[in-house]
């Protein structure tokens, strides 16, 4: 089955889960927009896909997902180039060994892993609405289960620890997914989150001190799955007819599963939405 008239955006499409997803969807006939920070790596990934699938229709857009202005400008370029988006896959993620702030004054993990999802959805919502039955797929993680939200830690060092920051950002992904699905319930846009499995990727290795890279390598090597296996659930949510109309759910191994107790806290979700709006300067009206 081909999808010649379908357009998909994948963030972090230059490597790992994002690249695998881009490659599979290009092979299925999707027009694939590959979004990421490193232009050289993205173009190399684009070339590899075109080399494997001669008819692949791919595009590269550059954005630093930790920077509000960069995300905004990239989305404006996409809106100028495309009339609709059928699938948005928020896949890009990052971890950082030490506490640090972005140019916008946010802790880097929450900036990349949560705020970029929020801003990209905000800016590209008109194109998703134009598609009719569009899908938003947010890559979260089972790491969200022990996660808690400390709003002060979004901008201040509250005893920073790499896994604590990552768990918080992944819980934010699930809370955001449920909140956005509820707000879009009267539209034809669905929003779902997923756990890809503990995938042995370079998320915690690249640009990290040796001890952090070693810790992450050991962590991901325990019961880890291949990138191909890890990408299956986001590909399933992006393409499968069995999930048409299903929204506000959390998936693992291509099946709906329960997320953490805290992820269903609507008061917490509302506060996260409000704080994200406040800190990003965006009024996300639907």
Tab-separated table of C-alpha atoms in Angstrom:
chain	number	residue	atom	x	y	z
A	1	UNK	CA	0.000	0.000	0.000
A	2	UNK	CA	1.375	3.399	-0.973
A	3	UNK	CA	0.596	6.812	0.443
A	4	UNK	CA	1.515	9.091	-2.452
A	5	UNK	CA	-0.618	11.989	-1.259
A	6	UNK	CA	0.436	11.842	2.396
A	7	UNK	CA	2.972	14.186	3.954
A	8	UNK	CA	4.762	13.400	7.217
A	9	UNK	CA	7.126	15.480	9.354
A	10	UNK	CA	9.649	13.677	11.543
A	11	UNK	CA	11.832	15.563	14.011
A	12	UNK	CA	15.290	14.168	14.706
A	13	UNK	CA	15.202	12.347	11.369
A	14	UNK	CA	18.947	12.250	10.799
A	15	UNK	CA	19.676	9.205	12.976
A	16	UNK	CA	18.268	6.485	15.220
A	17	UNK	CA	14.505	6.079	15.480
A	18	UNK	CA	13.831	9.184	13.406
A	19	UNK	CA	15.958	8.020	10.492
A	20	UNK	CA	14.491	4.522	10.558
A	21	UNK	CA	10.973	5.966	10.607
A	22	UNK	CA	11.761	8.363	7.755
A	23	UNK	CA	13.211	5.538	5.684
A	24	UNK	CA	10.242	3.197	6.203
A	25	UNK	CA	7.659	5.896	5.503
A	26	UNK	CA	9.529	7.074	2.397
A	27	UNK	CA	9.467	3.475	1.214
A	28	UNK	CA	5.703	3.424	1.748
A	29	UNK	CA	5.331	6.441	-0.518
A	30	UNK	CA	4.959	9.239	2.030
A	31	UNK	CA	6.364	12.654	1.237
A	32	UNK	CA	8.808	12.958	4.137
A	33	UNK	CA	9.922	16.203	5.774
A	34	UNK	CA	13.087	15.519	7.761
A	35	UNK	CA	13.624	18.074	10.506
A	36	UNK	CA	16.726	18.393	12.649
A	37	UNK	CA	19.618	20.548	13.770
A	38	UNK	CA	22.553	19.158	11.802
A	39	UNK	CA	22.188	19.950	8.100
A	40	UNK	CA	25.122	17.787	7.046
A	41	UNK	CA	23.786	14.708	8.866
A	42	UNK	CA	20.251	15.309	7.590
A	43	UNK	CA	21.421	15.544	3.991
A	44	UNK	CA	23.469	12.375	4.417
A	45	UNK	CA	20.370	10.612	5.797
A	46	UNK	CA	18.305	12.006	2.926
A	47	UNK	CA	20.847	10.687	0.430
A	48	UNK	CA	20.797	7.233	2.032
A	49	UNK	CA	17.005	7.087	1.777
A	50	UNK	CA	17.053	8.260	-1.855
A	51	UNK	CA	19.730	5.697	-2.620
A	52	UNK	CA	17.532	2.900	-1.246
A	53	UNK	CA	14.220	4.183	-2.620
A	54	UNK	CA	14.717	5.847	-5.998
A	55	UNK	CA	11.258	7.441	-5.950
A	56	UNK	CA	11.547	8.754	-2.394
A	57	UNK	CA	10.226	12.298	-1.967
A	58	UNK	CA	12.116	13.838	0.940
A	59	UNK	CA	12.856	17.346	2.163
A	60	UNK	CA	15.280	18.702	4.767
A	61	UNK	CA	14.474	21.545	7.180
A	62	UNK	CA	16.886	22.824	9.818
A	63	UNK	CA	15.936	23.821	13.365
A	64	UNK	CA	17.622	23.931	16.746
A	65	UNK	CA	14.834	22.426	18.839
A	66	UNK	CA	16.207	24.038	22.004
A	67	UNK	CA	15.642	27.511	20.572
A	68	UNK	CA	12.175	29.090	20.286
A	69	UNK	CA	13.088	31.408	17.412
A	70	UNK	CA	14.718	28.621	15.435
A	71	UNK	CA	11.651	26.378	15.807
A	72	UNK	CA	9.329	29.239	14.856
A	73	UNK	CA	11.334	30.189	11.762
A	74	UNK	CA	11.573	26.564	10.619
A	75	UNK	CA	7.815	26.081	10.979
A	76	UNK	CA	7.186	29.290	9.028
A	77	UNK	CA	9.345	27.935	6.199
A	78	UNK	CA	7.390	24.682	6.249
A	79	UNK	CA	4.072	26.565	6.153
A	80	UNK	CA	5.322	28.532	3.163
A	81	UNK	CA	6.225	25.317	1.340
A	82	UNK	CA	3.354	22.948	2.153
A	83	UNK	CA	-0.427	23.251	2.239
A	84	UNK	CA	-1.073	20.317	4.587
A	85	UNK	CA	0.549	17.806	6.910
A	86	UNK	CA	-1.026	14.387	7.404
A	87	UNK	CA	1.286	13.133	10.152
A	88	UNK	CA	3.531	14.919	12.641
A	89	UNK	CA	5.952	12.677	14.521
A	90	UNK	CA	7.650	14.450	17.427
A	91	UNK	CA	10.568	12.065	17.735
A	92	UNK	CA	13.636	14.160	18.580
A	93	UNK	CA	14.954	13.910	22.111
A	94	UNK	CA	18.050	14.780	24.113
A	95	UNK	CA	19.734	14.206	27.466
A	96	UNK	CA	22.410	16.326	29.105
A	97	UNK	CA	25.002	15.399	31.688
A	98	UNK	CA	24.902	18.709	33.518
A	99	UNK	CA	22.454	21.484	34.187
A	100	UNK	CA	22.426	24.220	31.604
A	101	UNK	CA	20.040	26.831	30.267
A	102	UNK	CA	19.029	27.512	26.683
A	103	UNK	CA	19.038	31.003	25.172
A	104	UNK	CA	15.387	31.195	26.240
A	105	UNK	CA	16.289	30.485	29.875
A	106	UNK	CA	15.032	26.895	30.026
A	107	UNK	CA	16.740	23.759	31.292
A	108	UNK	CA	17.929	22.042	28.129
A	109	UNK	CA	16.243	18.631	28.544
A	110	UNK	CA	12.749	20.011	29.092
A	111	UNK	CA	13.332	22.545	26.298
A	112	UNK	CA	14.140	19.954	23.646
A	113	UNK	CA	11.963	17.076	24.843
A	114	UNK	CA	8.793	18.954	25.792
A	115	UNK	CA	8.755	22.564	24.649
A	116	UNK	CA	9.717	21.671	21.072
A	117	UNK	CA	6.745	19.252	20.866
A	118	UNK	CA	4.435	21.980	22.143
A	119	UNK	CA	5.741	24.695	19.805
A	120	UNK	CA	5.827	22.531	16.677
A	121	UNK	CA	2.244	21.416	17.284
A	122	UNK	CA	1.224	25.025	17.861
A	123	UNK	CA	2.846	26.380	14.718
A	124	UNK	CA	1.880	23.521	12.395
A	125	UNK	CA	-1.694	22.999	13.631
A	126	UNK	CA	-3.160	24.913	10.626
A	127	UNK	CA	-1.469	22.486	8.210
A	128	UNK	CA	-2.684	19.499	10.238
A	129	UNK	CA	-6.232	20.864	10.120
A	130	UNK	CA	-5.925	21.200	6.348
A	131	UNK	CA	-5.194	17.489	6.016
A	132	UNK	CA	-8.553	16.353	7.328
A	133	UNK	CA	-7.802	13.207	9.324
A	134	UNK	CA	-4.314	14.087	10.567
A	135	UNK	CA	-2.247	12.339	13.239
A	136	UNK	CA	0.158	13.663	15.858
A	137	UNK	CA	2.519	11.040	17.279
A	138	UNK	CA	4.594	11.947	20.344
A	139	UNK	CA	7.543	9.721	21.237
A	140	UNK	CA	7.581	9.403	25.018
A	141	UNK	CA	9.109	6.586	27.099
A	142	UNK	CA	8.383	4.198	29.943
A	143	UNK	CA	10.934	6.383	31.733
A	144	UNK	CA	7.962	8.640	32.450
A	145	UNK	CA	6.591	6.181	35.063
A	146	UNK	CA	8.832	7.373	37.936
A	147	UNK	CA	8.762	10.928	36.593
A	148	UNK	CA	7.487	13.953	38.502
A	149	UNK	CA	7.010	17.536	37.390
A	150	UNK	CA	8.954	20.212	39.245
A	151	UNK	CA	8.047	23.456	37.528
A	152	UNK	CA	10.866	25.404	39.200
A	153	UNK	CA	13.369	22.996	37.647
A	154	UNK	CA	12.322	24.224	34.208
A	155	UNK	CA	14.399	27.332	34.842
A	156	UNK	CA	16.474	26.623	37.978
A	157	UNK	CA	18.979	24.016	39.115
A	158	UNK	CA	17.093	21.985	41.728
A	159	UNK	CA	19.705	19.276	42.234
A	160	UNK	CA	20.007	18.320	38.580
A	161	UNK	CA	20.385	14.624	37.678
A	162	UNK	CA	20.347	13.375	34.086
A	163	UNK	CA	17.729	10.628	34.575
A	164	UNK	CA	15.483	12.774	36.756
A	165	UNK	CA	15.423	15.457	34.062
A	166	UNK	CA	14.753	12.870	31.353
A	167	UNK	CA	11.939	11.200	33.306
A	168	UNK	CA	10.303	14.572	33.901
A	169	UNK	CA	10.461	15.467	30.209
A	170	UNK	CA	8.913	12.143	29.186
A	171	UNK	CA	6.082	12.550	31.711
A	172	UNK	CA	5.528	15.991	30.190
A	173	UNK	CA	5.196	14.305	26.771
A	174	UNK	CA	2.370	12.085	28.009
A	175	UNK	CA	0.591	14.863	29.918
A	176	UNK	CA	0.801	17.096	26.843
A	177	UNK	CA	-0.494	14.316	24.594
A	178	UNK	CA	-3.593	13.778	26.712
A	179	UNK	CA	-4.262	17.503	27.099
A	180	UNK	CA	-3.893	18.204	23.378
A	181	UNK	CA	-6.067	15.208	22.453
A	182	UNK	CA	-8.813	16.531	24.725
A	183	UNK	CA	-8.577	20.006	23.206
A	184	UNK	CA	-8.733	18.557	19.673
A	185	UNK	CA	-11.506	16.022	20.388
A	186	UNK	CA	-13.997	17.835	18.139
A	187	UNK	CA	-11.578	17.874	15.202
A	188	UNK	CA	-10.348	15.089	12.941
A	189	UNK	CA	-6.821	15.272	14.408
A	190	UNK	CA	-5.708	12.458	16.704
A	191	UNK	CA	-2.876	12.683	19.242
A	192	UNK	CA	-1.162	9.656	20.775
A	193	UNK	CA	2.060	8.942	22.665
A	194	UNK	CA	4.256	5.876	22.707
A	195	UNK	CA	7.127	4.008	24.273
A	196	UNK	CA	9.533	2.793	21.571
A	197	UNK	CA	11.286	0.329	23.835
A	198	UNK	CA	14.693	0.801	25.380
A	199	UNK	CA	16.480	1.431	22.121
A	200	UNK	CA	20.251	1.405	21.836
A	201	UNK	CA	20.663	4.810	20.167
A	202	UNK	CA	23.172	7.632	20.586
A	203	UNK	CA	20.819	9.975	22.486
A	204	UNK	CA	22.840	9.683	25.692
A	205	UNK	CA	26.253	9.238	24.112
A	206	UNK	CA	26.804	12.038	21.623
A	207	UNK	CA	28.565	15.119	23.024
A	208	UNK	CA	28.580	13.706	26.568
A	209	UNK	CA	31.473	13.225	29.042
A	210	UNK	CA	32.888	9.711	28.940
A	211	UNK	CA	31.303	8.627	32.238
A	212	UNK	CA	27.841	9.736	31.121
A	213	UNK	CA	28.255	8.030	27.746
A	214	UNK	CA	29.340	4.835	29.525
A	215	UNK	CA	26.382	5.013	31.943
A	216	UNK	CA	23.924	5.490	29.073
A	217	UNK	CA	25.510	2.693	27.033
A	218	UNK	CA	25.132	0.264	29.933
A	219	UNK	CA	21.602	1.529	30.704
A	220	UNK	CA	20.371	1.077	27.116
A	221	UNK	CA	22.144	-2.251	26.634
A	222	UNK	CA	19.934	-3.854	29.307
A	223	UNK	CA	17.028	-5.464	27.451
A	224	UNK	CA	17.505	-3.055	24.566
A	225	UNK	CA	15.809	-3.500	21.204
A	226	UNK	CA	17.031	-2.691	17.716
A	227	UNK	CA	16.272	0.636	16.105
A	228	UNK	CA	14.098	-1.205	13.583
A	229	UNK	CA	12.050	-2.778	16.386
A	230	UNK	CA	11.945	0.479	18.329
A	231	UNK	CA	10.513	2.413	15.373
A	232	UNK	CA	7.657	-0.040	14.837
A	233	UNK	CA	5.195	1.594	17.240
A	234	UNK	CA	5.553	5.119	15.901
A	235	UNK	CA	5.261	3.800	12.342
A	236	UNK	CA	2.150	1.869	13.422
A	237	UNK	CA	0.559	4.980	14.964
A	238	UNK	CA	1.439	7.043	11.902
A	239	UNK	CA	0.074	4.648	9.302
A	240	UNK	CA	-2.136	1.823	10.529
A	241	UNK	CA	-5.853	1.940	9.720
A	242	UNK	CA	-6.705	0.195	13.012
A	243	UNK	CA	-5.908	3.370	14.984
A	244	UNK	CA	-7.943	5.758	12.846
A	245	UNK	CA	-9.943	7.984	15.173
A	246	UNK	CA	-8.184	6.705	18.307
A	247	UNK	CA	-6.786	9.577	20.348
A	248	UNK	CA	-5.380	10.440	23.763
A	249	UNK	CA	-3.782	7.017	24.324
A	250	UNK	CA	-0.366	5.632	25.220
A	251	UNK	CA	1.082	2.728	23.231
A	252	UNK	CA	3.904	0.213	23.550
A	253	UNK	CA	4.650	-2.657	21.158
A	254	UNK	CA	1.845	-1.391	18.927
A	255	UNK	CA	-0.743	-1.902	21.675
A	256	UNK	CA	-2.509	0.527	23.980
A	257	UNK	CA	-1.188	0.353	27.551
A	258	UNK	CA	-1.715	2.303	30.765
A	259	UNK	CA	0.619	5.188	31.423
A	260	UNK	CA	1.615	6.339	34.914
A	261	UNK	CA	-0.969	7.368	37.495
A	262	UNK	CA	0.406	10.915	37.481
A	263	UNK	CA	0.006	11.192	33.706
A	264	UNK	CA	-3.806	11.161	34.121
A	265	UNK	CA	-3.779	14.100	36.563
A	266	UNK	CA	-5.763	16.744	34.665
A	267	UNK	CA	-4.930	19.492	37.150
A	268	UNK	CA	-1.238	18.811	36.627
A	269	UNK	CA	-1.751	18.695	32.857
A	270	UNK	CA	-3.535	22.050	32.909
A	271	UNK	CA	-0.756	23.612	34.969
A	272	UNK	CA	1.877	22.194	32.621
A	273	UNK	CA	-0.011	23.672	29.665
A	274	UNK	CA	-0.242	27.075	31.356
A	275	UNK	CA	3.430	27.091	32.382
A	276	UNK	CA	4.498	26.036	28.891
A	277	UNK	CA	2.471	28.863	27.384
A	278	UNK	CA	3.891	31.340	29.876
A	279	UNK	CA	7.519	30.361	29.415
A	280	UNK	CA	7.288	30.084	25.633
A	281	UNK	CA	5.241	33.244	25.182
A	282	UNK	CA	2.699	31.323	23.120
A	283	UNK	CA	-1.068	31.417	23.521
A	284	UNK	CA	-2.038	27.993	22.168
A	285	UNK	CA	-5.698	28.574	21.281
A	286	UNK	CA	-7.288	25.842	19.212
